[in-house]
mmCIF file with all atom_site columns, C-alpha atoms in Angstrom:
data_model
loop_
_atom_site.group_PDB
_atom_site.id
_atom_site.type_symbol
_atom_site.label_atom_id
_atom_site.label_alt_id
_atom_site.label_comp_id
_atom_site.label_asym_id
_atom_site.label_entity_id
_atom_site.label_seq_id
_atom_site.pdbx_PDB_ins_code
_atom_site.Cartn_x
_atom_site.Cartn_y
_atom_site.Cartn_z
_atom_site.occupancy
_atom_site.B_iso_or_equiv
_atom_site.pdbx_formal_charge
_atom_site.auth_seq_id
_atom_site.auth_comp_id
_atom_site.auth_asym_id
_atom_site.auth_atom_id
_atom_site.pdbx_PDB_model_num
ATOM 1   C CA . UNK A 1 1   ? 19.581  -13.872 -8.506  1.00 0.00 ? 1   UNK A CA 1
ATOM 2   C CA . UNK A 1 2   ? 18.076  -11.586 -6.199  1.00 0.00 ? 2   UNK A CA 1
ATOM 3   C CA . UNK A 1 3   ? 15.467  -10.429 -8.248  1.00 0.00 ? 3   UNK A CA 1
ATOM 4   C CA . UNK A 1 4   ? 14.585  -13.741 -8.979  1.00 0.00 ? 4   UNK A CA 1
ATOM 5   C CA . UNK A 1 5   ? 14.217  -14.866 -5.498  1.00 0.00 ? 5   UNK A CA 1
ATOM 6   C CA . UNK A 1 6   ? 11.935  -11.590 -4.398  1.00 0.00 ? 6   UNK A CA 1
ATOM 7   C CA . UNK A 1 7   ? 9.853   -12.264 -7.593  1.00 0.00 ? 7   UNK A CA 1
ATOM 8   C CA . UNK A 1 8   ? 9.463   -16.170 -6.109  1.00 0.00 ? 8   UNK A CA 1
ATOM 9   C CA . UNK A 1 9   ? 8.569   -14.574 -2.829  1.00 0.00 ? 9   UNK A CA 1
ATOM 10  C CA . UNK A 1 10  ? 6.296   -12.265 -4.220  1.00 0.00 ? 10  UNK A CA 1
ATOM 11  C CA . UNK A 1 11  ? 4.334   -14.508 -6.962  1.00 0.00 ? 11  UNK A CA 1
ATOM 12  C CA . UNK A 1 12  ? 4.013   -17.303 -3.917  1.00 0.00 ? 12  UNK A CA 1
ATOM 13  C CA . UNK A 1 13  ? 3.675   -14.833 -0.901  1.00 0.00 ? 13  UNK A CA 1
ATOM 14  C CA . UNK A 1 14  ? 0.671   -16.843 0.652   1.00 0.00 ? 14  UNK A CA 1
ATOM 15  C CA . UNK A 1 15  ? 2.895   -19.597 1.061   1.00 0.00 ? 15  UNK A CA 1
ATOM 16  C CA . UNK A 1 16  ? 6.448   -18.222 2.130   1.00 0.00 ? 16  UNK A CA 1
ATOM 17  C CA . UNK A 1 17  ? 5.855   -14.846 3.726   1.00 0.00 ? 17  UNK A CA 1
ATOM 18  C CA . UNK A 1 18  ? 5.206   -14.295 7.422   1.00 0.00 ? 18  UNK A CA 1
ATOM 19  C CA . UNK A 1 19  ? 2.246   -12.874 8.454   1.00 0.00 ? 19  UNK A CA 1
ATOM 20  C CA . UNK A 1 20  ? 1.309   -12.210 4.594   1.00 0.00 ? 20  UNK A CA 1
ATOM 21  C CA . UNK A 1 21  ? -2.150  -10.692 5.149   1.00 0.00 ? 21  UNK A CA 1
ATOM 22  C CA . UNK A 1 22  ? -0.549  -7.767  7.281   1.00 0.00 ? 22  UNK A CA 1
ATOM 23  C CA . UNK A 1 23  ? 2.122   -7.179  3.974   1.00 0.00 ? 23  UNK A CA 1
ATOM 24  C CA . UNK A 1 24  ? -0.717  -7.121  1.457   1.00 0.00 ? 24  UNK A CA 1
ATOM 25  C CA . UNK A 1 25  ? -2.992  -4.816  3.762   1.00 0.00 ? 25  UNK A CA 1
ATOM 26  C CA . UNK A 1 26  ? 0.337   -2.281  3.459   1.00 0.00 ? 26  UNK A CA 1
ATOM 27  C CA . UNK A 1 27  ? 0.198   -3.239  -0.205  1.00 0.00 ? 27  UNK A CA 1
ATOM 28  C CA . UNK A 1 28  ? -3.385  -2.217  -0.955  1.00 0.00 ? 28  UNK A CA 1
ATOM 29  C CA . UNK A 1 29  ? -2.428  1.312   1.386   1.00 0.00 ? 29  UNK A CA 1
ATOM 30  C CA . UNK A 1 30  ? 0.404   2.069   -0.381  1.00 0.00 ? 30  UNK A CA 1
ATOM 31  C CA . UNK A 1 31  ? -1.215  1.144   -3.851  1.00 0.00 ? 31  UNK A CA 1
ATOM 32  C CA . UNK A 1 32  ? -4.187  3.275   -2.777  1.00 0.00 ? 32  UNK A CA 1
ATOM 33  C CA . UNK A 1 33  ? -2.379  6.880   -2.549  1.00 0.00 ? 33  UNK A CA 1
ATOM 34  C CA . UNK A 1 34  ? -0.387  6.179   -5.795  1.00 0.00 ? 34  UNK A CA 1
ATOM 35  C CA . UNK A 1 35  ? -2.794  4.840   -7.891  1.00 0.00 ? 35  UNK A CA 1
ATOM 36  C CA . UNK A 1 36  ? -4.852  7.770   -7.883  1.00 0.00 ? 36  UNK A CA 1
ATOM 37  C CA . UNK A 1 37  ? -1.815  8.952   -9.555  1.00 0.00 ? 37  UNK A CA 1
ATOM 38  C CA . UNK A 1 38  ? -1.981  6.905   -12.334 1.00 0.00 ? 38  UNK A CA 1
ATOM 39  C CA . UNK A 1 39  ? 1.787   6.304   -12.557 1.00 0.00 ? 39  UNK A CA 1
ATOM 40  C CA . UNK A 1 40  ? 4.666   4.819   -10.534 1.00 0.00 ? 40  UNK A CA 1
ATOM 41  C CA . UNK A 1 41  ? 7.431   7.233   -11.454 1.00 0.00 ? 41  UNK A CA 1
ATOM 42  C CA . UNK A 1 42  ? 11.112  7.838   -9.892  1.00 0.00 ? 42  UNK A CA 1
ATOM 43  C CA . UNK A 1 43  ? 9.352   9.824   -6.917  1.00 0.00 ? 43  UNK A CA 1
ATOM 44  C CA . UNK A 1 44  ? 7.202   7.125   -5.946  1.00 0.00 ? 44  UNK A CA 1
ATOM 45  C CA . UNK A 1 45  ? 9.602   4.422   -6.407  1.00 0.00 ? 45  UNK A CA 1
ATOM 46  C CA . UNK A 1 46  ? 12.012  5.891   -4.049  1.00 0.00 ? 46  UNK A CA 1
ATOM 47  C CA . UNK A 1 47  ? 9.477   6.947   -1.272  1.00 0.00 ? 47  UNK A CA 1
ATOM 48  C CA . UNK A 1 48  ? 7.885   3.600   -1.805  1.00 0.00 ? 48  UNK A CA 1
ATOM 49  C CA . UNK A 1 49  ? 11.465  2.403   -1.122  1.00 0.00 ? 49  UNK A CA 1
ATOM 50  C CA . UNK A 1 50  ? 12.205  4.133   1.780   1.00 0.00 ? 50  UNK A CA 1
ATOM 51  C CA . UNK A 1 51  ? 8.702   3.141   3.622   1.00 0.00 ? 51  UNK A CA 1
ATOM 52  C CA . UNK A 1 52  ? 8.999   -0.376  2.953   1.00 0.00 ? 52  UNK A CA 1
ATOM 53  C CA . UNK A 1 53  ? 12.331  -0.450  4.626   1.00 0.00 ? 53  UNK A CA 1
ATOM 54  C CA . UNK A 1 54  ? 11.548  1.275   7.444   1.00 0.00 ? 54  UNK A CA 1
ATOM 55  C CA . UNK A 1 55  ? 8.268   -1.024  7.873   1.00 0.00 ? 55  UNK A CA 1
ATOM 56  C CA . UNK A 1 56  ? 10.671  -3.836  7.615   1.00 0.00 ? 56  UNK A CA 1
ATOM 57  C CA . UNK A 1 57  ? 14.390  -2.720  8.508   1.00 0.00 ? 57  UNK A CA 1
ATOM 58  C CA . UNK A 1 58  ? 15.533  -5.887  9.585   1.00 0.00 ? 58  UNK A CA 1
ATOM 59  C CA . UNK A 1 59  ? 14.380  -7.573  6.306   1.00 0.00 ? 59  UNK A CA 1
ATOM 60  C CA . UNK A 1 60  ? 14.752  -6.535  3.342   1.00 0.00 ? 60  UNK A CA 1
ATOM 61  C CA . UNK A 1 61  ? 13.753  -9.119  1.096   1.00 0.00 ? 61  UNK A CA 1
ATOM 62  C CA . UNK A 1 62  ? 9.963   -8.464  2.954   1.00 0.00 ? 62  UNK A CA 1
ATOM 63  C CA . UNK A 1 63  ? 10.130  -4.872  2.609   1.00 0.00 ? 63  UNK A CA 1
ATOM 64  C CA . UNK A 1 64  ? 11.118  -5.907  -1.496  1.00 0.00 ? 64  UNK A CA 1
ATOM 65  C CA . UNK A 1 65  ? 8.097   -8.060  -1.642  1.00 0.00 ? 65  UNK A CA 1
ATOM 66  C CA . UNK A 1 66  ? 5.947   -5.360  -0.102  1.00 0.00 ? 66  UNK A CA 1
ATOM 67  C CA . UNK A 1 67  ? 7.656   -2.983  -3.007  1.00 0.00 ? 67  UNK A CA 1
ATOM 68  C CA . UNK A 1 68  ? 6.730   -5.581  -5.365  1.00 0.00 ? 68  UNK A CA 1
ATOM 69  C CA . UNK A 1 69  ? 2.934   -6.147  -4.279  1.00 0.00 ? 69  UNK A CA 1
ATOM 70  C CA . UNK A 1 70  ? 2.395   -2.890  -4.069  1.00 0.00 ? 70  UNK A CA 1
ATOM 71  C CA . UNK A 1 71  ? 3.241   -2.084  -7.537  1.00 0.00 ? 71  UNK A CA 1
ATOM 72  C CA . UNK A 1 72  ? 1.225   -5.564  -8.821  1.00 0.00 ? 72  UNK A CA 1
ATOM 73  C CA . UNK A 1 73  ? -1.624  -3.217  -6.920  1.00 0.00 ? 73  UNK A CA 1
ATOM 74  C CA . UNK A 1 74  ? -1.003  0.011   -8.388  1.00 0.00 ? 74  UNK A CA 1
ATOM 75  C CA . UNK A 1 75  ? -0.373  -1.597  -12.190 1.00 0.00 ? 75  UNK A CA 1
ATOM 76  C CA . UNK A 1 76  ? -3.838  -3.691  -11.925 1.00 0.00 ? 76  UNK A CA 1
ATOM 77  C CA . UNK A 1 77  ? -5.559  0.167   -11.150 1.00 0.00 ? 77  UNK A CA 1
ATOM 78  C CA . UNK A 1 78  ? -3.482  1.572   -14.137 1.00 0.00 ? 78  UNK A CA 1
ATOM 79  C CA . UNK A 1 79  ? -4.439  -0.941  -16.818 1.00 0.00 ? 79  UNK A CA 1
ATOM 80  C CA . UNK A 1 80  ? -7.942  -1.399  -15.221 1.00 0.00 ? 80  UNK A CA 1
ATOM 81  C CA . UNK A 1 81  ? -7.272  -5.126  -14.737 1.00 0.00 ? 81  UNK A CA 1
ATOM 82  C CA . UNK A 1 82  ? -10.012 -5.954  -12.496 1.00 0.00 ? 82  UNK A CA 1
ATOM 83  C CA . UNK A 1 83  ? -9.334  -3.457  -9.773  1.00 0.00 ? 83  UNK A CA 1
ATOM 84  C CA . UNK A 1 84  ? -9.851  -0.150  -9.650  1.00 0.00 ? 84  UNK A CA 1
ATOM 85  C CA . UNK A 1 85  ? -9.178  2.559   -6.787  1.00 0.00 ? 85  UNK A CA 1
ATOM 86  C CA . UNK A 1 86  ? -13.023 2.872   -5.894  1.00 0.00 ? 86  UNK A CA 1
ATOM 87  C CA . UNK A 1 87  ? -12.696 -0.785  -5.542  1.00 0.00 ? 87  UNK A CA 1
ATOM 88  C CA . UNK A 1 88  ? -9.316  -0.800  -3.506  1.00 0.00 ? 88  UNK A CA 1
ATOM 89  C CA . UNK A 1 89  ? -10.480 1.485   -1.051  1.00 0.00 ? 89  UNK A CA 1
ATOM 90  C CA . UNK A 1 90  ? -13.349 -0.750  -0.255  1.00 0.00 ? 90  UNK A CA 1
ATOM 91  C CA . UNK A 1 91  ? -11.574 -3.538  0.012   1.00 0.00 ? 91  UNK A CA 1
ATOM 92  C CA . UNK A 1 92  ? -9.433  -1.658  2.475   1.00 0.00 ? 92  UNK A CA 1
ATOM 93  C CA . UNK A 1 93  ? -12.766 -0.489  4.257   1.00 0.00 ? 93  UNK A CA 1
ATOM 94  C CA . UNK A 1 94  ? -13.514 -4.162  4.962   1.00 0.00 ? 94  UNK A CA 1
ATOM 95  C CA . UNK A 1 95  ? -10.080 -5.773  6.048   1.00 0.00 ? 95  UNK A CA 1
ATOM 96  C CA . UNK A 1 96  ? -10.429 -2.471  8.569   1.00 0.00 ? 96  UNK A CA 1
ATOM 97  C CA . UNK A 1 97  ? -13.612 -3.727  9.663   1.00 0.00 ? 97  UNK A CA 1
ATOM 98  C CA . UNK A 1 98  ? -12.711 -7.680  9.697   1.00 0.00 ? 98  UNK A CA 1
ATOM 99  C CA . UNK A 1 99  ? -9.211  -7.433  11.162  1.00 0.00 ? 99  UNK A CA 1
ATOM 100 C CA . UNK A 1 100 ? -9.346  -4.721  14.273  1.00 0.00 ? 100 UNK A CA 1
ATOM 101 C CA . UNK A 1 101 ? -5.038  -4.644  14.249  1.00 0.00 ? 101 UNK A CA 1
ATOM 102 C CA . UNK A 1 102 ? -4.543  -3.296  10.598  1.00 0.00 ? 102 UNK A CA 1
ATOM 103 C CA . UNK A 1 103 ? -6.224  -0.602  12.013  1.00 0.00 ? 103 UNK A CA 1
ATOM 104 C CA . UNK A 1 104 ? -2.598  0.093   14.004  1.00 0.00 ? 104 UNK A CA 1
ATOM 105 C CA . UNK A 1 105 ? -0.923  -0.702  10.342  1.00 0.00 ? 105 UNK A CA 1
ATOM 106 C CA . UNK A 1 106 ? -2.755  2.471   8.953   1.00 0.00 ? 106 UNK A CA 1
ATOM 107 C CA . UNK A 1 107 ? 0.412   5.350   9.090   1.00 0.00 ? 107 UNK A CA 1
ATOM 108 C CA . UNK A 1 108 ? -0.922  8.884   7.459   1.00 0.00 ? 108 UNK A CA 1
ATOM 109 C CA . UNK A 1 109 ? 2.297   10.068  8.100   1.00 0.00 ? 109 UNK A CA 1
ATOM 110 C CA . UNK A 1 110 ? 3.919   7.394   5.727   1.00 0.00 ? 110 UNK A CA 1
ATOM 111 C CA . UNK A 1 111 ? 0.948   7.647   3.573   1.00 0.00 ? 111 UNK A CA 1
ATOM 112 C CA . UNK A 1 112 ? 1.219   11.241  3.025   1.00 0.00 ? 112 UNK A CA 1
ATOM 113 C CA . UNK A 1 113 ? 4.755   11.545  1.813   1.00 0.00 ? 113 UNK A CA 1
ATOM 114 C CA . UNK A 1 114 ? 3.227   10.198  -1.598  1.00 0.00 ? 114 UNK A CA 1
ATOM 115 C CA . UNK A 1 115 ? 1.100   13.458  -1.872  1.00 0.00 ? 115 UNK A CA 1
ATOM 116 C CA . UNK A 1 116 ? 4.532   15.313  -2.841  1.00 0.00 ? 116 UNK A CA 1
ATOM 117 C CA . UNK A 1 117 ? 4.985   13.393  -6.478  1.00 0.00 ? 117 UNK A CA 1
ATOM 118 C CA . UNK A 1 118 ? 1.519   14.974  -7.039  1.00 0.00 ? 118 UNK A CA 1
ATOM 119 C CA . UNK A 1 119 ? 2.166   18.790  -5.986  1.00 0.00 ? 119 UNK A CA 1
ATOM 120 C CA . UNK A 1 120 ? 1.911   19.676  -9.705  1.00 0.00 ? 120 UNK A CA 1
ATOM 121 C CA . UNK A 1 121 ? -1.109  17.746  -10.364 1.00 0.00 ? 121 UNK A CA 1
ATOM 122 C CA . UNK A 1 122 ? -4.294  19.217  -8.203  1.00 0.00 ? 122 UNK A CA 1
ATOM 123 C CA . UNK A 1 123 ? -6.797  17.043  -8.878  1.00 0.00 ? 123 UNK A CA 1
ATOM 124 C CA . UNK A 1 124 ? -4.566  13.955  -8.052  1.00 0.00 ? 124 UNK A CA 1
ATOM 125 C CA . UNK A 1 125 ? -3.780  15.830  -4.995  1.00 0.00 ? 125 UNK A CA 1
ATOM 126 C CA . UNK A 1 126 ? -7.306  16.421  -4.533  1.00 0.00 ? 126 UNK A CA 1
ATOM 127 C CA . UNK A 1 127 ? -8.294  12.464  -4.468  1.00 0.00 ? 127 UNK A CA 1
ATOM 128 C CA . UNK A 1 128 ? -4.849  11.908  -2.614  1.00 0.00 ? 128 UNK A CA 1
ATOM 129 C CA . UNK A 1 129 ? -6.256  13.769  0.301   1.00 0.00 ? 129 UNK A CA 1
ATOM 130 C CA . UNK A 1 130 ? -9.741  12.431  0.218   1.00 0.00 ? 130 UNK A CA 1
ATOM 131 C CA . UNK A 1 131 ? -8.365  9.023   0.609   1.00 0.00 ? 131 UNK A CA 1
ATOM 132 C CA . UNK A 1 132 ? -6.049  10.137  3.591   1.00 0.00 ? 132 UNK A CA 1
ATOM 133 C CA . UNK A 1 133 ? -9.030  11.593  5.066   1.00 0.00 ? 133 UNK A CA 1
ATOM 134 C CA . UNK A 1 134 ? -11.118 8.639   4.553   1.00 0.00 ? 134 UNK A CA 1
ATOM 135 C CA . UNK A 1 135 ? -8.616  6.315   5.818   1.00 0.00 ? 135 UNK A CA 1
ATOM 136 C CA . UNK A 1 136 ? -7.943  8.596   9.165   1.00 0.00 ? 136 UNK A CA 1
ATOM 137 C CA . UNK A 1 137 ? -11.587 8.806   9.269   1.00 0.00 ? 137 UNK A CA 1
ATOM 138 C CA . UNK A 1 138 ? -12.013 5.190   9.417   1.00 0.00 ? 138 UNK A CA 1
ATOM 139 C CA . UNK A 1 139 ? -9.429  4.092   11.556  1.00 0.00 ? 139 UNK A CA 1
ATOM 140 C CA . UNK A 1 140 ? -10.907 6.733   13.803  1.00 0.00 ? 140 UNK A CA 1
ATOM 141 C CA . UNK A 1 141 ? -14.146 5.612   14.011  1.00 0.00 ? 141 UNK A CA 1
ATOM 142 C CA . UNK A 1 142 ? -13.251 1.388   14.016  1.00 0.00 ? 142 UNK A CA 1
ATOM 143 C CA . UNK A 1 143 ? -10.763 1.932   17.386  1.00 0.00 ? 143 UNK A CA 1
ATOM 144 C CA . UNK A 1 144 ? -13.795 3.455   18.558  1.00 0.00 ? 144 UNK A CA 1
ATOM 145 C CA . UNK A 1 145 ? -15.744 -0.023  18.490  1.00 0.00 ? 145 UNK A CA 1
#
């Protein structure tokens, strides 16, 4: 029953989710660093896991539908579905630009926890970083304005 009711939340999140802009922007973060991966394995999953609920600890069918958008995210970049990560990141580059306060949702330190499912893979490693960098960059440079 639960999964049901977090897939509900998820598939209609514009509708029943607080603040649901601020959850996707997390999404499309998240999504970001692990699709350059490629993959959602066991090490992602349970970082993934422990970020959302520390994001949300007080609610954990949120930090579930933040689990669950994120991985919508990360599967579209996998199976090229009409996103990709060059794509992602821009779209991140704008909602930084449009909306000032996702600038505070931006957390490298969250962000690079991912980077340790990649150790063995350097050149995902190598884009993981560039995207951190980008990102700090960014925030940087729009809490400037």
């Amino acid at each position: 029953m639960k999964k049901l009711k977090i897939w509900f939340m998820t598939f209609f999140r514009d509708v029943f989710v607080y603040h649901n802009s601020s959850l996707e922007f997390r999404a499309k973060l998240f999504a970001s660093i692990i699709g350059a991966n490629k993959d959602v394995d066991a090490c992602e999953e349970k970082i993934l896991q422990q970020v959302a609920r520390e994001i949300y600890p007080e609610d954990e069918a949120r930090a579930d539908v933040l689990v669950m958008t994120t991985k919508e995210y990360v599967n579209k970049i996998i199976q090229n579905n009409g996103l990709d990560l060059n794509e992602l990141i821009l779209a991140i580059d704008q909602e930084l630009k449009d909306v000032k306060r996702f600038c505070d949702k931006v957390d490298i330190e969250k962000l690079r926890r991912f980077l340790v499912c990649s150790e063995n893979d350097e050149e995902t490693l190598l884009i993981q970083q560039r995207i951190l960098e980008f990102l700090e960059n960014e925030v940087k440079s729009f809490k400037k304005l």
